[in-house]
Amino acid sequence: EIVLTQSPDFQSVTPKEKVTITCRASQNIGNSLHWYQQKPDQSPKVLIKYASQSISGVPSRFSGSGSGTDFTLTINSLEAEDAATYYCHQSSSLPLTFGGGTKVEIK
Amino acid sequence: QVQLQESGPGLVKPSQTLSLTCTVSGVSISSGYYYWTWIRQPAGKGPEWIGRFYSSGSTDYNPSLQSRVTISLDRTKNQFSLNLYFVTAADTAVYYCGRVSTGDYTIDYWGQGTLVTVSS
């Protein structure tokens, strides 16, 4: 099973600041890494697919990078509505797995 | 538009069977472009993939649950179901159904989720 380790677990950030979240895979997954945003009491929503590909309707301040085992989600110029928990998810091999999440709080 | 909605009991006794149904609207579950999946999320934790069903009839399950889980489709009702047998308190979670595109393997549509508590 591929284990995804996210860091940090929690981040408190002021609006307009840049946020960087990392996800490390326990083995090479190529670019089969996707990012989701989950707001309280809501279902997750996909933000980025295949490490760096944008999703229609997702604000351009969200971007992703990386390949192999190390991946990054960047939120440029954080907005209040971005308060949420962010998860990485791999579709390289079964069982599909998710990271433990990074909670982003707005100061 | 595409919508998924979970339904089923919110409370299940230990050792019994957890049964949930996902009703899909806006797309046929017989479409070959998608997998249909179940995911659960214990309080305060990340999501855990349970398994998926493809329209061809093939299924894949998380090895950690494989001995206790089945996912099936009812094409006439455009629904798919989850049965998890011999539940314990560790199975308490919010359960989501979802659609996975075979084009990019993201979970592009999710149900709203339903909390299932295992307790006597």
Tab-separated table of C-alpha atoms in Angstrom:
chain	number	residue	atom	x	y	z
A	1	GLU	CA	0.000	0.000	0.000
A	2	ILE	CA	1.271	3.461	-0.905
A	3	VAL	CA	1.382	5.735	2.130
A	4	LEU	CA	0.962	9.470	1.570
A	5	THR	CA	2.463	11.731	4.239
A	6	GLN	CA	1.383	15.354	4.287
A	7	SER	CA	3.033	18.272	6.030
A	8	PRO	CA	2.311	20.362	7.909
A	9	ASP	CA	-0.724	18.999	9.740
A	10	PHE	CA	-1.952	22.512	10.469
A	11	GLN	CA	-1.206	25.970	9.177
A	12	SER	CA	-2.552	29.332	10.379
A	13	VAL	CA	-2.184	31.930	7.644
A	14	THR	CA	-3.153	35.565	7.080
A	15	PRO	CA	-5.135	36.515	3.959
A	16	LYS	CA	-3.039	37.218	0.842
A	17	GLU	CA	-0.235	35.052	2.194
A	18	LYS	CA	1.138	32.123	0.172
A	19	VAL	CA	0.473	28.589	1.415
A	20	THR	CA	2.577	25.541	0.578
A	21	ILE	CA	1.503	22.012	1.454
A	22	THR	CA	3.631	18.980	0.727
A	23	CYS	CA	2.731	15.355	0.144
A	24	ARG	CA	5.323	12.587	0.099
A	25	ALA	CA	4.560	9.146	-1.317
A	26	SER	CA	6.168	6.006	0.097
A	27	GLN	CA	7.072	4.914	-3.448
A	28	ASN	CA	7.241	6.357	-6.940
A	29	ILE	CA	3.750	7.182	-8.206
A	30	GLY	CA	4.740	9.165	-11.279
A	31	ASN	CA	2.254	12.014	-11.523
A	32	SER	CA	-0.804	10.076	-10.338
A	33	LEU	CA	-1.401	12.466	-7.472
A	34	HIS	CA	-4.505	14.595	-7.003
A	35	TRP	CA	-5.412	17.306	-4.480
A	36	TYR	CA	-8.783	17.816	-2.782
A	37	GLN	CA	-10.235	20.576	-0.626
A	38	GLN	CA	-12.723	19.737	2.117
A	39	LYS	CA	-14.589	22.456	3.976
A	40	PRO	CA	-16.339	21.673	7.288
A	41	ASP	CA	-19.386	19.423	6.859
A	42	GLN	CA	-18.845	19.197	3.108
A	43	SER	CA	-17.614	16.517	0.734
A	44	PRO	CA	-14.134	16.828	-0.706
A	45	LYS	CA	-13.759	18.696	-3.983
A	46	VAL	CA	-10.984	18.055	-6.491
A	47	LEU	CA	-8.614	20.997	-7.001
A	48	ILE	CA	-5.692	19.636	-9.010
A	49	LYS	CA	-5.308	16.412	-10.983
A	50	TYR	CA	-2.178	14.554	-12.047
A	51	ALA	CA	0.066	16.651	-9.812
A	52	SER	CA	-0.172	19.896	-11.772
A	53	GLN	CA	-3.195	19.894	-14.078
A	54	SER	CA	-5.836	22.481	-13.363
A	55	ILE	CA	-9.526	21.678	-12.952
A	56	SER	CA	-12.210	23.742	-14.648
A	57	GLY	CA	-13.844	26.145	-12.221
A	58	VAL	CA	-11.061	26.046	-9.627
A	59	PRO	CA	-9.471	29.461	-8.960
A	60	SER	CA	-6.080	29.968	-10.572
A	61	ARG	CA	-4.454	30.719	-7.213
A	62	PHE	CA	-4.377	26.931	-6.657
A	63	SER	CA	-1.471	25.152	-8.337
A	64	GLY	CA	0.383	21.885	-7.981
A	65	SER	CA	3.807	20.536	-8.784
A	66	GLY	CA	5.973	17.490	-8.338
A	67	SER	CA	6.424	13.958	-9.573
A	68	GLY	CA	7.705	10.639	-8.325
A	69	THR	CA	7.462	10.840	-4.546
A	70	ASP	CA	7.351	14.546	-3.704
A	71	PHE	CA	4.454	16.834	-4.460
A	72	THR	CA	3.374	20.344	-3.524
A	73	LEU	CA	0.084	22.212	-3.465
A	74	THR	CA	0.448	25.989	-3.513
A	75	ILE	CA	-2.236	28.537	-2.754
A	76	ASN	CA	-1.146	31.964	-3.928
A	77	SER	CA	-2.684	34.923	-2.128
A	78	LEU	CA	-4.883	33.032	0.311
A	79	GLU	CA	-8.491	34.127	0.608
A	80	ALA	CA	-10.856	33.667	3.558
A	81	GLU	CA	-12.899	31.123	1.616
A	82	ASP	CA	-9.831	28.859	1.380
A	83	ALA	CA	-10.139	27.843	5.036
A	84	ALA	CA	-10.379	24.074	4.728
A	85	THR	CA	-8.545	20.787	5.051
A	86	TYR	CA	-6.521	19.721	2.020
A	87	TYR	CA	-5.838	16.098	1.095
A	88	CYS	CA	-3.610	14.463	-1.443
A	89	HIS	CA	-4.772	11.240	-3.108
A	90	GLN	CA	-2.947	8.722	-5.298
A	91	SER	CA	-4.462	6.724	-8.131
A	92	SER	CA	-1.231	4.981	-9.175
A	93	SER	CA	-2.017	1.636	-7.595
A	94	LEU	CA	-4.599	-0.155	-5.507
A	95	PRO	CA	-5.574	0.319	-2.823
A	96	LEU	CA	-6.200	3.974	-3.550
A	97	THR	CA	-4.976	6.041	-0.624
A	98	PHE	CA	-5.224	9.535	0.795
A	99	GLY	CA	-2.936	11.674	2.886
A	100	GLY	CA	-3.796	12.556	6.459
A	101	GLY	CA	-4.736	16.110	5.582
A	102	THR	CA	-3.494	19.659	6.192
A	103	LYS	CA	-5.867	22.030	7.920
A	104	VAL	CA	-5.521	25.648	6.818
A	105	GLU	CA	-6.889	28.259	9.192
A	106	ILE	CA	-7.286	31.936	8.430
A	107	LYS	CA	-5.736	34.232	11.049
B	1	GLN	CA	-26.573	17.732	-13.431
B	2	VAL	CA	-24.879	14.751	-11.806
B	3	GLN	CA	-25.918	14.084	-8.227
B	4	LEU	CA	-25.205	11.255	-5.808
B	5	GLN	CA	-27.117	10.669	-2.583
B	6	GLU	CA	-26.338	8.137	0.124
B	7	SER	CA	-29.096	6.533	2.179
B	8	GLY	CA	-29.262	3.953	4.919
B	9	PRO	CA	-29.358	3.488	8.687
B	10	GLY	CA	-27.353	5.893	10.797
B	11	LEU	CA	-26.910	3.386	13.624
B	12	VAL	CA	-25.755	-0.217	13.333
B	13	LYS	CA	-25.109	-2.662	16.137
B	14	PRO	CA	-21.725	-4.377	16.493
B	15	SER	CA	-21.367	-7.629	14.536
B	16	GLN	CA	-24.242	-6.669	12.234
B	17	THR	CA	-24.186	-5.519	8.596
B	18	LEU	CA	-23.849	-1.916	7.468
B	19	SER	CA	-25.890	-1.416	4.298
B	20	LEU	CA	-25.897	1.815	2.308
B	21	THR	CA	-27.301	2.755	-1.077
B	22	CYS	CA	-26.150	5.499	-3.401
B	23	THR	CA	-28.771	6.871	-5.772
B	24	VAL	CA	-27.300	8.460	-8.878
B	25	SER	CA	-29.034	11.023	-11.066
B	26	GLY	CA	-27.913	12.856	-14.179
B	27	VAL	CA	-25.813	9.964	-15.545
B	28	SER	CA	-26.278	6.243	-16.076
B	29	ILE	CA	-24.255	3.980	-13.807
B	30	SER	CA	-24.034	1.636	-16.797
B	31	SER	CA	-21.811	4.131	-18.604
B	32	GLY	CA	-18.417	2.709	-19.377
B	33	TYR	CA	-16.726	6.010	-18.652
B	34	TYR	CA	-16.905	5.736	-14.856
B	35	TYR	CA	-16.177	3.681	-11.788
B	36	TRP	CA	-18.546	3.941	-8.818
B	37	THR	CA	-16.828	4.047	-5.480
B	38	TRP	CA	-17.323	4.082	-1.721
B	39	ILE	CA	-15.064	6.019	0.616
B	40	ARG	CA	-15.325	6.550	4.346
B	41	GLN	CA	-13.887	9.124	6.705
B	42	PRO	CA	-13.670	8.659	10.475
B	43	ALA	CA	-14.042	11.850	12.474
B	44	GLY	CA	-10.905	13.988	12.294
B	45	LYS	CA	-9.093	11.651	9.882
B	46	GLY	CA	-8.357	11.441	6.197
B	47	PRO	CA	-10.575	9.552	3.762
B	48	GLU	CA	-10.204	5.771	3.380
B	49	TRP	CA	-11.016	4.093	0.075
B	50	ILE	CA	-13.351	1.118	0.502
B	51	GLY	CA	-13.758	-0.137	-3.051
B	52	ARG	CA	-15.135	0.436	-6.529
B	53	PHE	CA	-17.435	-1.126	-9.092
B	54	TYR	CA	-17.044	-0.853	-12.839
B	55	SER	CA	-20.003	-1.084	-15.210
B	56	SER	CA	-18.533	-4.269	-16.710
B	57	GLY	CA	-19.142	-5.941	-13.354
B	58	SER	CA	-15.581	-5.955	-12.073
B	59	THR	CA	-14.891	-4.873	-8.524
B	60	ASP	CA	-11.845	-3.850	-6.530
B	61	TYR	CA	-11.717	-3.650	-2.754
B	62	ASN	CA	-9.328	-2.315	-0.158
B	63	PRO	CA	-7.456	-5.383	1.125
B	64	SER	CA	-7.980	-4.135	4.670
B	65	LEU	CA	-11.756	-4.598	4.208
B	66	GLN	CA	-11.956	-7.155	1.414
B	67	SER	CA	-13.113	-10.041	3.581
B	68	ARG	CA	-16.064	-8.013	4.903
B	69	VAL	CA	-17.282	-5.870	1.999
B	70	THR	CA	-19.319	-6.145	-1.176
B	71	ILE	CA	-20.315	-3.435	-3.649
B	72	SER	CA	-23.092	-4.068	-6.143
B	73	LEU	CA	-25.113	-2.217	-8.793
B	74	ASP	CA	-28.854	-2.042	-9.435
B	75	ARG	CA	-29.013	-0.776	-12.999
B	76	THR	CA	-32.818	-0.612	-13.017
B	77	LYS	CA	-32.797	1.894	-10.173
B	78	ASN	CA	-29.501	3.593	-11.152
B	79	GLN	CA	-28.151	2.817	-7.695
B	80	PHE	CA	-25.144	1.102	-6.226
B	81	SER	CA	-24.809	-0.337	-2.775
B	82	LEU	CA	-22.312	-1.091	-0.043
B	83	ASN	CA	-22.541	-3.960	2.407
B	84	LEU	CA	-19.987	-4.108	5.223
B	85	TYR	CA	-20.311	-7.192	7.399
B	86	PHE	CA	-19.457	-7.855	11.052
B	87	VAL	CA	-18.987	-4.200	11.907
B	88	THR	CA	-17.228	-2.883	14.991
B	89	ALA	CA	-16.877	0.572	16.529
B	90	ALA	CA	-13.859	1.103	14.268
B	91	ASP	CA	-16.245	1.216	11.306
B	92	THR	CA	-17.922	4.368	12.637
B	93	ALA	CA	-17.406	7.052	9.995
B	94	VAL	CA	-18.997	9.312	7.424
B	95	TYR	CA	-19.543	7.192	4.323
B	96	TYR	CA	-19.409	8.788	0.886
B	97	CYS	CA	-20.297	7.431	-2.508
B	98	GLY	CA	-18.542	8.862	-5.505
B	99	ARG	CA	-17.970	8.769	-9.240
B	100	VAL	CA	-14.512	8.237	-10.689
B	101	SER	CA	-13.822	9.193	-14.258
B	102	THR	CA	-11.817	6.608	-16.162
B	103	GLY	CA	-10.301	9.531	-18.014
B	104	ASP	CA	-8.376	10.996	-15.105
B	105	TYR	CA	-9.196	8.802	-12.091
B	106	THR	CA	-10.243	11.709	-9.924
B	107	ILE	CA	-13.367	11.450	-7.785
B	108	ASP	CA	-15.217	14.183	-9.620
B	109	TYR	CA	-18.603	13.824	-7.943
B	110	TRP	CA	-19.282	12.948	-4.310
B	111	GLY	CA	-22.428	12.360	-2.337
B	112	GLN	CA	-23.019	14.576	0.677
B	113	GLY	CA	-21.981	11.766	3.011
B	114	THR	CA	-23.869	9.904	5.693
B	115	LEU	CA	-22.699	9.292	9.250
B	116	VAL	CA	-22.895	5.695	10.354
B	117	THR	CA	-22.317	4.958	14.015
B	118	VAL	CA	-21.637	1.434	15.227
B	119	SER	CA	-22.889	1.071	18.778
B	120	SER	CA	-25.064	-1.184	20.845
